[in-house]
Tab-separated table of C-alpha atoms in Angstrom:
chain	number	residue	atom	x	y	z
A	515	UNK	CA	-6.626	120.649	165.016
A	516	UNK	CA	-10.261	120.820	163.853
A	517	UNK	CA	-12.936	119.906	166.367
A	518	UNK	CA	-13.878	116.259	166.207
A	519	UNK	CA	-17.303	115.408	164.837
A	520	UNK	CA	-18.977	112.646	166.833
A	521	UNK	CA	-21.768	110.836	165.025
A	522	UNK	CA	-23.231	107.612	166.345
A	523	UNK	CA	-24.149	104.833	163.948
A	524	UNK	CA	-27.795	105.379	164.905
A	525	UNK	CA	-27.566	109.037	163.848
A	526	UNK	CA	-25.791	108.196	160.588
A	527	UNK	CA	-28.347	105.523	159.687
A	528	UNK	CA	-31.246	107.774	160.719
A	529	UNK	CA	-30.018	110.483	158.340
A	530	UNK	CA	-29.656	107.905	155.572
A	531	UNK	CA	-33.143	106.462	156.177
A	532	UNK	CA	-34.620	109.960	155.970
A	533	UNK	CA	-32.725	110.627	152.746
A	534	UNK	CA	-33.883	107.339	151.203
A	535	UNK	CA	-37.493	108.174	152.044
A	536	UNK	CA	-37.208	111.699	150.626
A	537	UNK	CA	-35.685	110.400	147.407
A	538	UNK	CA	-38.319	107.644	147.164
A	539	UNK	CA	-35.369	105.369	146.447
A	540	UNK	CA	-37.585	102.345	146.943
A	541	UNK	CA	-41.175	101.879	148.022
A	542	UNK	CA	-40.771	100.512	151.510
A	543	UNK	CA	-44.078	98.599	151.369
A	544	UNK	CA	-43.413	96.730	148.122
A	545	UNK	CA	-42.148	93.167	148.431
A	546	UNK	CA	-38.434	92.790	147.652
A	547	UNK	CA	-36.952	89.320	147.191
A	548	UNK	CA	-33.160	89.091	147.368
A	549	UNK	CA	-31.896	85.781	145.942
A	550	UNK	CA	-28.336	84.725	146.762
A	551	UNK	CA	-27.226	82.336	144.040
A	552	UNK	CA	-24.427	80.260	145.592
A	553	UNK	CA	-25.673	80.736	149.139
A	554	UNK	CA	-23.403	78.052	150.600
A	555	UNK	CA	-20.165	79.593	149.279
A	556	UNK	CA	-17.490	81.708	150.949
A	557	UNK	CA	-18.577	85.005	149.397
A	558	UNK	CA	-22.161	84.548	150.573
A	559	UNK	CA	-21.127	83.570	154.106
A	560	UNK	CA	-18.409	86.185	154.596
A	561	UNK	CA	-19.897	89.143	152.730
A	562	UNK	CA	-23.440	88.857	151.400
A	563	UNK	CA	-25.292	87.565	154.469
A	564	UNK	CA	-23.378	89.815	156.911
A	565	UNK	CA	-24.069	92.830	154.678
A	566	UNK	CA	-27.794	92.052	154.477
A	567	UNK	CA	-27.859	91.679	158.262
A	568	UNK	CA	-26.183	95.087	158.803
A	569	UNK	CA	-28.614	96.781	156.418
A	570	UNK	CA	-31.568	95.027	158.073
A	571	UNK	CA	-30.336	95.895	161.574
A	572	UNK	CA	-29.986	99.570	160.677
A	573	UNK	CA	-33.430	99.765	159.088
A	574	UNK	CA	-32.047	100.433	155.601
A	575	UNK	CA	-33.869	97.616	153.801
A	576	UNK	CA	-37.488	97.912	152.648
A	577	UNK	CA	-39.913	96.545	155.251
A	578	UNK	CA	-41.074	93.546	153.201
A	579	UNK	CA	-37.708	92.110	152.192
A	580	UNK	CA	-37.224	88.363	151.916
A	581	UNK	CA	-33.822	86.714	151.478
A	582	UNK	CA	-33.742	83.433	149.566
A	583	UNK	CA	-30.621	81.290	149.343
A	584	UNK	CA	-30.169	79.015	146.325
A	585	UNK	CA	-27.411	76.434	145.963
A	586	UNK	CA	-26.499	72.841	145.254
A	587	UNK	CA	-25.826	71.915	148.888
A	588	UNK	CA	-28.688	70.438	150.904
A	589	UNK	CA	-28.991	73.106	153.588
A	590	UNK	CA	-31.578	74.826	155.731
A	591	UNK	CA	-31.676	78.335	157.209
A	592	UNK	CA	-30.078	77.045	160.419
A	593	UNK	CA	-27.072	75.880	158.375
A	594	UNK	CA	-26.797	79.258	156.635
A	595	UNK	CA	-26.899	80.967	160.017
A	596	UNK	CA	-24.233	78.713	161.480
A	597	UNK	CA	-21.896	79.353	158.530
A	598	UNK	CA	-22.391	83.114	158.266
A	599	UNK	CA	-23.077	84.313	161.828
A	600	UNK	CA	-19.382	84.323	162.871
A	601	UNK	CA	-18.933	87.196	160.379
A	602	UNK	CA	-21.905	89.228	161.658
A	603	UNK	CA	-20.453	90.911	164.732
A	604	UNK	CA	-23.945	90.904	166.293
A	605	UNK	CA	-24.146	91.940	169.962
A	606	UNK	CA	-26.266	90.365	172.712
A	607	UNK	CA	-28.570	93.409	172.570
A	608	UNK	CA	-29.255	92.642	168.915
A	609	UNK	CA	-30.341	89.035	169.517
A	610	UNK	CA	-34.068	89.714	169.018
A	611	UNK	CA	-33.362	91.645	165.831
A	612	UNK	CA	-31.149	88.817	164.590
A	613	UNK	CA	-33.966	86.294	165.110
A	614	UNK	CA	-36.248	88.596	163.128
A	615	UNK	CA	-33.651	88.777	160.336
A	616	UNK	CA	-33.382	85.014	159.959
A	617	UNK	CA	-37.177	84.727	160.017
A	618	UNK	CA	-37.031	86.582	156.678
A	619	UNK	CA	-34.637	83.966	155.275
A	620	UNK	CA	-35.312	80.757	153.376
A	621	UNK	CA	-33.322	78.336	151.231
A	622	UNK	CA	-33.986	76.334	148.055
A	623	UNK	CA	-31.765	73.464	146.939
A	624	UNK	CA	-31.178	73.176	143.209
A	625	UNK	CA	-28.707	72.631	140.385
A	626	UNK	CA	-27.533	75.533	138.269
A	627	UNK	CA	-28.136	73.747	134.948
A	628	UNK	CA	-31.496	72.176	135.844
A	629	UNK	CA	-34.660	74.011	134.631
A	630	UNK	CA	-36.821	72.216	137.231
A	631	UNK	CA	-34.695	73.751	140.020
A	632	UNK	CA	-35.551	77.249	138.778
A	633	UNK	CA	-39.228	76.351	138.568
A	634	UNK	CA	-39.071	75.396	142.264
A	635	UNK	CA	-37.244	78.633	143.062
A	636	UNK	CA	-39.822	80.695	141.185
A	637	UNK	CA	-42.741	78.952	142.915
A	638	UNK	CA	-41.084	79.585	146.280
A	639	UNK	CA	-40.617	83.287	145.468
A	640	UNK	CA	-44.263	83.616	144.377
A	641	UNK	CA	-45.394	82.122	147.672
A	642	UNK	CA	-43.554	84.863	149.573
A	643	UNK	CA	-45.494	87.799	148.137
A	644	UNK	CA	-48.938	86.218	147.657
A	645	UNK	CA	-49.531	87.851	144.281
A	646	UNK	CA	-48.685	91.433	145.338
A	647	UNK	CA	-46.165	93.559	143.436
A	648	UNK	CA	-42.682	92.100	143.921
A	649	UNK	CA	-39.168	93.188	142.944
A	650	UNK	CA	-36.538	90.500	142.301
A	651	UNK	CA	-32.829	90.962	142.953
A	652	UNK	CA	-30.442	88.124	142.033
A	653	UNK	CA	-26.896	88.170	143.432
A	654	UNK	CA	-24.539	85.804	141.561
A	655	UNK	CA	-22.122	84.752	144.325
A	656	UNK	CA	-20.869	82.101	141.913
A	657	UNK	CA	-17.848	81.169	139.768
A	658	UNK	CA	-17.998	83.062	136.442
A	659	UNK	CA	-17.988	79.695	134.624
A	660	UNK	CA	-21.689	79.243	135.446
A	661	UNK	CA	-22.827	82.844	134.794
A	662	UNK	CA	-24.174	82.058	131.329
A	663	UNK	CA	-26.318	79.063	132.271
A	664	UNK	CA	-27.594	80.672	135.502
A	665	UNK	CA	-28.562	83.977	133.882
A	666	UNK	CA	-30.311	82.117	131.052
A	667	UNK	CA	-32.501	80.192	133.512
A	668	UNK	CA	-33.189	83.285	135.650
A	669	UNK	CA	-34.294	85.181	132.547
A	670	UNK	CA	-36.536	82.358	131.325
A	671	UNK	CA	-38.094	81.320	134.633
A	672	UNK	CA	-37.623	83.659	137.612
A	673	UNK	CA	-38.331	87.207	136.438
A	674	UNK	CA	-40.960	89.288	138.216
A	675	UNK	CA	-43.824	90.289	135.902
A	676	UNK	CA	-45.004	93.061	138.245
A	677	UNK	CA	-41.872	94.744	139.647
A	678	UNK	CA	-38.263	95.394	138.673
A	679	UNK	CA	-35.596	92.729	138.131
A	680	UNK	CA	-31.871	93.293	138.839
A	681	UNK	CA	-28.860	90.991	138.531
A	682	UNK	CA	-25.591	91.573	140.418
A	683	UNK	CA	-22.422	89.988	139.019
A	684	UNK	CA	-19.040	89.662	140.723
A	685	UNK	CA	-15.756	90.049	138.832
A	686	UNK	CA	-13.898	88.689	136.966
A	687	UNK	CA	-16.032	89.631	133.964
A	688	UNK	CA	-14.128	87.437	131.523
A	689	UNK	CA	-10.340	87.067	131.363
A	690	UNK	CA	-9.647	89.074	128.204
A	691	UNK	CA	-11.470	91.233	125.657
A	692	UNK	CA	-12.889	88.302	123.699
A	693	UNK	CA	-14.274	86.370	126.688
A	694	UNK	CA	-15.599	89.582	128.255
A	695	UNK	CA	-17.391	90.532	125.025
A	696	UNK	CA	-18.868	87.042	124.798
A	697	UNK	CA	-20.245	87.262	128.343
A	698	UNK	CA	-21.478	90.844	127.827
A	699	UNK	CA	-23.295	89.889	124.616
A	700	UNK	CA	-24.898	86.904	126.340
A	701	UNK	CA	-26.079	89.015	129.293
A	702	UNK	CA	-27.263	91.851	127.003
A	703	UNK	CA	-29.508	89.394	125.138
A	704	UNK	CA	-31.255	88.541	128.427
A	705	UNK	CA	-31.351	91.809	130.408
A	706	UNK	CA	-31.348	95.546	129.788
A	707	UNK	CA	-28.228	97.449	130.865
A	708	UNK	CA	-30.204	99.165	133.642
A	709	UNK	CA	-30.915	95.692	135.121
A	710	UNK	CA	-27.222	94.654	135.225
A	711	UNK	CA	-24.983	95.548	138.191
A	712	UNK	CA	-21.331	94.541	137.676
A	713	UNK	CA	-19.850	94.958	141.129
A	714	UNK	CA	-16.298	96.113	141.806
A	715	UNK	CA	-16.224	96.455	145.585
A	716	UNK	CA	-13.485	99.104	145.390
A	717	UNK	CA	-16.059	101.543	144.014
A	718	UNK	CA	-17.896	101.231	147.338
A	719	UNK	CA	-14.950	102.326	149.466
A	720	UNK	CA	-15.271	105.646	151.299
A	721	UNK	CA	-12.164	107.320	149.909
A	722	UNK	CA	-12.732	106.133	146.336
A	723	UNK	CA	-16.166	107.755	146.462
A	724	UNK	CA	-14.586	110.814	148.088
A	725	UNK	CA	-12.437	111.387	144.992
A	726	UNK	CA	-15.377	112.931	143.135
A	727	UNK	CA	-16.229	115.268	146.008
A	728	UNK	CA	-12.617	116.367	146.461
A	729	UNK	CA	-12.254	117.131	142.771
A	730	UNK	CA	-15.538	118.767	141.939
A	731	UNK	CA	-16.636	120.401	145.224
A	732	UNK	CA	-13.410	122.367	145.844
A	733	UNK	CA	-12.487	125.390	143.743
A	734	UNK	CA	-8.807	125.203	144.681
A	735	UNK	CA	-8.209	121.942	142.796
A	736	UNK	CA	-9.807	122.898	139.466
A	737	UNK	CA	-7.021	125.153	138.114
A	738	UNK	CA	-4.169	122.811	139.105
A	739	UNK	CA	-5.658	119.438	138.089
A	740	UNK	CA	-3.811	119.169	134.766
A	741	UNK	CA	-0.515	118.508	132.962
A	742	UNK	CA	0.756	122.052	133.651
A	743	UNK	CA	0.911	121.341	137.387
A	744	UNK	CA	0.872	117.587	137.954
A	745	UNK	CA	4.075	115.672	137.182
A	746	UNK	CA	2.691	112.153	137.674
A	747	UNK	CA	-0.112	110.154	139.287
A	748	UNK	CA	0.649	106.978	141.240
A	749	UNK	CA	-2.101	104.454	142.041
A	750	UNK	CA	-0.980	101.844	144.557
A	751	UNK	CA	-2.387	98.590	145.917
A	752	UNK	CA	-0.099	96.650	148.282
A	753	UNK	CA	-0.770	93.581	150.420
A	754	UNK	CA	1.643	92.226	153.079
A	755	UNK	CA	0.559	88.604	152.508
A	756	UNK	CA	0.874	86.146	149.635
A	757	UNK	CA	-1.662	83.918	147.905
A	758	UNK	CA	-1.987	81.479	150.814
A	759	UNK	CA	-5.082	79.307	150.393
A	760	UNK	CA	-6.052	80.586	146.952
A	761	UNK	CA	-2.900	80.145	144.855
A	762	UNK	CA	-4.551	77.731	142.413
A	763	UNK	CA	-7.236	80.323	141.611
A	764	UNK	CA	-4.745	83.205	141.520
A	765	UNK	CA	-2.393	81.392	139.139
A	766	UNK	CA	-5.092	81.450	136.455
A	767	UNK	CA	-5.520	85.206	136.821
A	768	UNK	CA	-2.324	86.940	137.926
A	769	UNK	CA	-2.063	90.343	139.579
A	770	UNK	CA	-2.982	92.400	136.486
A	771	UNK	CA	-6.358	90.695	136.077
A	772	UNK	CA	-7.061	90.526	139.805
A	773	UNK	CA	-6.263	94.121	140.790
A	774	UNK	CA	-4.957	96.381	138.039
A	775	UNK	CA	-7.465	95.990	135.213
A	776	UNK	CA	-10.335	96.736	137.602
A	777	UNK	CA	-9.590	98.376	140.979
A	778	UNK	CA	-6.685	100.588	139.898
A	779	UNK	CA	-8.160	101.460	136.515
A	780	UNK	CA	-11.403	102.533	138.201
A	781	UNK	CA	-9.460	104.883	140.496
A	782	UNK	CA	-7.537	106.228	137.496
A	783	UNK	CA	-10.840	107.122	135.822
A	784	UNK	CA	-12.040	109.066	138.872
A	785	UNK	CA	-8.766	111.026	138.994
A	786	UNK	CA	-8.608	111.761	135.264
A	787	UNK	CA	-12.215	112.272	134.145
A	788	UNK	CA	-13.810	115.604	133.295
A	789	UNK	CA	-16.605	116.996	135.460
A	790	UNK	CA	-19.858	115.153	134.650
A	791	UNK	CA	-23.019	117.125	133.908
A	792	UNK	CA	-24.491	115.808	137.172
A	793	UNK	CA	-24.148	112.932	139.621
A	794	UNK	CA	-26.578	110.908	137.506
A	795	UNK	CA	-25.174	107.385	137.081
A	796	UNK	CA	-24.810	107.526	133.310
A	797	UNK	CA	-23.347	111.042	133.301
A	798	UNK	CA	-20.566	109.846	135.612
A	799	UNK	CA	-19.992	106.628	133.685
A	800	UNK	CA	-19.956	108.506	130.350
A	801	UNK	CA	-16.974	110.547	131.576
A	802	UNK	CA	-15.147	107.447	132.808
A	803	UNK	CA	-15.538	105.801	129.402
A	804	UNK	CA	-14.151	108.922	127.700
A	805	UNK	CA	-10.998	108.625	129.826
A	806	UNK	CA	-10.504	104.956	128.961
A	807	UNK	CA	-10.895	105.680	125.248
A	808	UNK	CA	-7.954	108.108	125.523
A	809	UNK	CA	-5.607	105.404	126.894
A	810	UNK	CA	-3.562	103.353	124.438
A	811	UNK	CA	-2.838	99.658	124.966
A	812	UNK	CA	-0.331	98.926	127.745
A	813	UNK	CA	3.158	98.570	126.246
A	814	UNK	CA	5.689	95.949	127.351
A	815	UNK	CA	8.404	98.633	127.675
A	816	UNK	CA	6.320	100.337	130.363
A	817	UNK	CA	5.829	97.219	132.488
A	818	UNK	CA	7.782	95.557	135.322
A	819	UNK	CA	6.567	92.182	136.576
A	820	UNK	CA	7.635	90.377	139.746
A	821	UNK	CA	7.059	87.124	141.617
A	822	UNK	CA	7.783	86.794	145.324
A	823	UNK	CA	10.293	84.280	146.625
A	824	UNK	CA	10.947	82.932	150.113
A	825	UNK	CA	12.478	85.235	152.662
A	826	UNK	CA	14.773	83.337	155.055
A	827	UNK	CA	14.662	86.251	157.482
A	828	UNK	CA	10.861	86.297	157.507
A	829	UNK	CA	8.610	84.689	160.056
A	830	UNK	CA	6.448	81.587	159.512
A	831	UNK	CA	4.662	81.701	156.163
A	832	UNK	CA	6.850	84.609	155.105
A	833	UNK	CA	9.625	82.104	154.407
A	834	UNK	CA	7.636	80.572	151.564
A	835	UNK	CA	7.777	81.854	148.011
A	836	UNK	CA	4.972	81.740	145.458
A	837	UNK	CA	6.396	78.636	143.765
A	838	UNK	CA	6.662	76.860	147.146
A	839	UNK	CA	2.870	76.499	147.181
A	840	UNK	CA	2.074	72.891	146.147
A	841	UNK	CA	-0.957	74.060	144.122
A	842	UNK	CA	1.228	76.264	141.895
A	843	UNK	CA	3.007	74.687	138.871
A	844	UNK	CA	6.791	74.599	139.399
A	845	UNK	CA	7.383	76.559	136.187
A	846	UNK	CA	4.638	79.177	136.725
A	847	UNK	CA	5.472	82.617	135.323
A	848	UNK	CA	2.365	84.236	136.842
A	849	UNK	CA	3.175	87.712	138.183
A	850	UNK	CA	2.356	88.525	141.806
A	851	UNK	CA	3.595	92.109	141.349
A	852	UNK	CA	3.195	94.568	138.497
A	853	UNK	CA	4.013	98.176	137.737
A	854	UNK	CA	2.495	99.537	134.524
A	855	UNK	CA	2.700	103.084	133.142
A	856	UNK	CA	-0.298	104.367	131.158
A	857	UNK	CA	-0.929	107.727	129.485
A	858	UNK	CA	-4.250	109.543	129.049
A	859	UNK	CA	-3.830	111.098	125.634
A	860	UNK	CA	-5.985	114.212	125.843
A	861	UNK	CA	-5.412	117.927	126.384
A	862	UNK	CA	-5.667	117.825	130.179
A	863	UNK	CA	-3.240	114.942	130.726
A	864	UNK	CA	-0.934	114.828	127.689
A	865	UNK	CA	2.475	113.495	128.778
A	866	UNK	CA	1.538	112.842	132.428
A	867	UNK	CA	2.407	109.254	133.445
A	868	UNK	CA	-0.229	107.337	135.390
A	869	UNK	CA	1.748	104.714	137.298
A	870	UNK	CA	-0.274	101.688	138.405
A	871	UNK	CA	1.498	99.400	140.852
A	872	UNK	CA	0.155	96.456	142.806
A	873	UNK	CA	1.510	93.361	144.463
A	874	UNK	CA	1.297	90.669	147.086
A	875	UNK	CA	3.776	89.723	149.834
A	876	UNK	CA	5.025	93.310	150.087
A	877	UNK	CA	6.167	95.359	153.064
A	878	UNK	CA	2.805	96.884	154.048
A	879	UNK	CA	-0.937	97.026	153.519
A	880	UNK	CA	-1.762	100.139	151.523
A	881	UNK	CA	-4.081	101.405	148.805
A	882	UNK	CA	-3.798	105.034	147.787
A	883	UNK	CA	-3.899	107.636	145.024
A	884	UNK	CA	-0.894	109.994	144.988
A	885	UNK	CA	-0.656	113.091	142.809
A	886	UNK	CA	2.871	114.474	142.635
A	887	UNK	CA	3.075	118.084	141.490
A	888	UNK	CA	5.726	119.744	139.338
A	889	UNK	CA	8.837	121.260	140.884
A	890	UNK	CA	8.636	124.784	142.268
A	891	UNK	CA	9.684	127.256	139.574
A	892	UNK	CA	12.849	129.219	140.394
A	893	UNK	CA	13.533	127.623	143.782
A	894	UNK	CA	15.070	130.410	145.883
A	895	UNK	CA	15.690	128.104	148.848
A	896	UNK	CA	18.807	126.446	147.440
A	897	UNK	CA	17.027	123.342	146.106
A	898	UNK	CA	15.601	122.462	149.503
A	899	UNK	CA	12.045	122.263	148.127
A	900	UNK	CA	10.606	118.813	147.620
A	901	UNK	CA	7.620	118.256	145.366
A	902	UNK	CA	4.139	118.825	146.786
A	903	UNK	CA	1.853	115.792	146.830
A	904	UNK	CA	-1.852	115.197	147.357
A	905	UNK	CA	-2.534	111.737	148.794
A	906	UNK	CA	-5.902	110.004	149.099
A	907	UNK	CA	-5.406	107.003	151.385
A	908	UNK	CA	-8.065	104.366	150.629
A	909	UNK	CA	-6.892	101.805	153.193
A	910	UNK	CA	-5.968	101.386	155.964
A	911	UNK	CA	-6.554	104.537	158.085
A	912	UNK	CA	-8.610	106.475	155.532
A	913	UNK	CA	-7.098	109.924	155.058
A	914	UNK	CA	-6.527	112.843	152.713
A	915	UNK	CA	-3.341	114.810	153.165
A	916	UNK	CA	-1.285	117.313	151.232
A	917	UNK	CA	2.474	117.136	151.536
A	918	UNK	CA	3.931	120.634	151.431
A	919	UNK	CA	6.968	122.651	152.448
A	920	UNK	CA	7.006	124.809	155.581
A	921	UNK	CA	9.643	126.808	157.412
A	922	UNK	CA	11.437	125.042	160.226
A	923	UNK	CA	11.097	126.876	163.548
A	924	UNK	CA	14.245	128.904	164.112
A	925	UNK	CA	16.328	131.829	162.933
A	926	UNK	CA	16.928	130.827	159.316
A	927	UNK	CA	14.983	129.998	156.163
A	928	UNK	CA	15.327	126.265	156.535
A	929	UNK	CA	12.475	124.284	154.987
A	930	UNK	CA	10.952	120.940	155.923
A	931	UNK	CA	8.159	118.703	154.676
A	932	UNK	CA	4.894	118.718	156.595
A	933	UNK	CA	1.240	118.090	155.788
A	934	UNK	CA	-2.290	119.400	155.856
A	935	UNK	CA	-4.143	116.357	157.104
A	936	UNK	CA	-7.696	115.059	157.180
A	937	UNK	CA	-7.477	111.669	158.844
A	938	UNK	CA	-10.955	110.239	159.206
A	939	UNK	CA	-10.359	108.551	162.557
A	940	UNK	CA	-9.283	111.922	164.014
A	941	UNK	CA	-11.891	114.164	162.407
A	942	UNK	CA	-14.871	111.798	162.598
A	943	UNK	CA	-14.680	110.287	166.060
A	944	UNK	CA	-16.387	106.927	166.639
A	945	UNK	CA	-17.879	106.793	163.152
A	946	UNK	CA	-17.858	103.330	161.623
A	947	UNK	CA	-17.496	103.810	157.895
A	948	UNK	CA	-19.899	101.537	155.999
A	949	UNK	CA	-18.444	98.435	154.417
A	950	UNK	CA	-18.114	98.691	150.625
A	951	UNK	CA	-20.694	95.928	150.168
A	952	UNK	CA	-23.183	97.797	152.383
A	953	UNK	CA	-23.043	100.822	150.093
A	954	UNK	CA	-23.196	98.812	146.900
A	955	UNK	CA	-26.013	96.434	147.836
A	956	UNK	CA	-28.056	99.395	149.090
A	957	UNK	CA	-27.348	101.086	145.734
A	958	UNK	CA	-28.803	98.045	143.950
A	959	UNK	CA	-32.002	98.262	146.009
A	960	UNK	CA	-32.169	101.981	145.204
A	961	UNK	CA	-31.471	101.501	141.493
A	962	UNK	CA	-28.306	103.635	141.488
A	963	UNK	CA	-25.668	102.355	139.039
A	964	UNK	CA	-23.070	105.102	139.516
A	965	UNK	CA	-20.665	102.800	141.357
A	966	UNK	CA	-21.080	99.829	139.025
A	967	UNK	CA	-19.276	99.010	135.790
A	968	UNK	CA	-21.096	99.585	132.494
A	969	UNK	CA	-20.562	97.289	129.500
A	970	UNK	CA	-18.704	99.862	127.340
A	971	UNK	CA	-16.503	100.765	130.322
A	972	UNK	CA	-15.637	97.097	130.795
A	973	UNK	CA	-14.826	96.668	127.109
A	974	UNK	CA	-12.400	99.619	127.082
A	975	UNK	CA	-10.655	98.366	130.227
A	976	UNK	CA	-10.023	94.973	128.612
A	977	UNK	CA	-8.908	96.634	125.365
A	978	UNK	CA	-6.092	98.375	127.256
A	979	UNK	CA	-4.702	95.215	128.892
A	980	UNK	CA	-5.604	92.285	126.608
A	981	UNK	CA	-2.670	92.636	124.137
A	982	UNK	CA	-0.197	92.722	127.039
A	983	UNK	CA	-1.842	89.740	128.760
A	984	UNK	CA	-1.788	87.700	125.537
A	985	UNK	CA	1.862	88.589	124.934
A	986	UNK	CA	2.777	87.415	128.455
A	987	UNK	CA	0.864	84.146	128.006
A	988	UNK	CA	2.504	83.547	124.641
A	989	UNK	CA	6.100	84.394	125.560
A	990	UNK	CA	6.000	83.493	129.297
A	991	UNK	CA	8.786	85.851	130.447
A	992	UNK	CA	10.174	85.029	133.876
A	993	UNK	CA	9.045	87.701	136.401
A	994	UNK	CA	11.749	89.385	138.481
A	995	UNK	CA	12.147	87.755	141.893
A	996	UNK	CA	11.553	89.858	145.007
A	997	UNK	CA	11.719	88.829	148.658
A	998	UNK	CA	8.535	88.286	150.656
A	999	UNK	CA	8.075	91.439	152.776
A	1000	UNK	CA	10.111	93.754	150.516
A	1001	UNK	CA	9.005	96.806	148.492
A	1002	UNK	CA	9.006	94.705	145.313
A	1003	UNK	CA	11.570	94.588	142.487
A	1004	UNK	CA	13.983	97.569	142.422
A	1005	UNK	CA	13.410	97.657	138.650
A	1006	UNK	CA	9.887	98.970	139.346
A	1007	UNK	CA	11.358	101.964	141.202
A	1008	UNK	CA	13.701	102.551	138.260
A	1009	UNK	CA	10.754	102.579	135.836
A	1010	UNK	CA	8.892	105.086	138.013
A	1011	UNK	CA	11.962	107.293	138.189
A	1012	UNK	CA	12.454	107.055	134.420
A	1013	UNK	CA	8.957	108.370	133.672
A	1014	UNK	CA	9.271	111.274	136.100
A	1015	UNK	CA	8.362	110.251	139.648
A	1016	UNK	CA	10.689	111.678	142.304
A	1017	UNK	CA	11.054	109.643	145.459
A	1018	UNK	CA	12.986	111.541	148.110
A	1019	UNK	CA	12.638	109.035	150.930
A	1020	UNK	CA	12.799	111.890	153.435
A	1021	UNK	CA	9.160	111.970	154.524
A	1022	UNK	CA	6.702	109.484	155.974
A	1023	UNK	CA	3.087	110.166	156.868
A	1024	UNK	CA	2.264	109.408	160.510
A	1025	UNK	CA	-1.295	108.640	161.564
A	1026	UNK	CA	-2.117	111.494	163.982
A	1027	UNK	CA	-4.798	109.389	165.680
A	1028	UNK	CA	-2.024	107.317	167.273
A	1029	UNK	CA	-0.436	110.298	168.971
């Protein structure tokens, strides 16, 4: 086993600080004002404020950074602290630093559709930098229904005349091609594309970002990363819990809109794209758009939909099905599970199925990319050889491993499946991988858009799924029932088998860190 690499968080952050300074990613002495629109909401309390605290604690924010909350609730900074601090994980040793962090915070009460509220916000922001150069960053931790009115008022009233202005938007970006185009056109009339940061937090995850390095920094993968060697690609997102507490919201979206059209499609692009000219943001995003343009609309024949039902053998909440939730209509046909097969119709990938599967109330928590290679030609070991696989485990237990055949110890040529394994918790001892939001918010400060969704990328993603989504809404087919805690509908396994995936069921990866 390779020697473990021990890096403390202080060392990691010190290296990053040095890199930021060398790249002149931001001028540390300019004033930066980070405005959280919707500061009293769940997203702000559970993600945005904790992330800003971690970046502040580790010295990764510019020195003169002020954080301004804006929302309808009548709050003060003490209220913000009380609501968000349970998610901070601050230690007693960090108490002084935490006080310093909240001293940089303020809050403005206002209504999202009231021009006078934005005038107050703008006056407050001006008072923070006393006329010096200031950069404004607006994070829309808000329901998409108010994006249009909020962005209009920000553009008219709150822009910095001396520094840069950036707007961060959370998904969903519309619910189909038409609504997405309408929102994109509205935003494009107010801001330049280089000012817009559409955040998909999956693009901030360690192993999703590692996909580019694995592909383009290793000579061994180049010659085999194509239809001549790869039989199929499986992109998986599984959760072992249902929609508890958010079923009303989920029922309007469904699993395809919530997970597949964004998270899984983004991972597909990173697997399938050609090598960009550089790691420049637009070079990378150009190649992702080219991939999406090669994918035809999702076809109903290549789709299996499911909806979880109660499991009498389960424990507690596991007994309840999706339709048992009182906030869900009794006749809801919203899918909580989906398997969809797509094809990238270009020379590299012609005929290779990309299988996207995601679901709730399944048997495990798992997100991964799995490349299954073609069968060994002329198997001389009496058909004992199983297909090789390369697996990039995104969560939990981040890992990269290659499933391959080796000889069993002994007198004869008996084969067995084993792996070459890079499990992060084994190789990188005591390293806390940054949260996805830490990476992405720091990227916004630095002006890097590589891990954010561009407007043409978004449009192509909706083009692929909108006809299918409209067909499902029109015809309302009943999803296949599957038990809470199961692998999902067996019909999904049949579809995967039909398009070429071979599941042997003889091998299971074991986290070496636990042994």
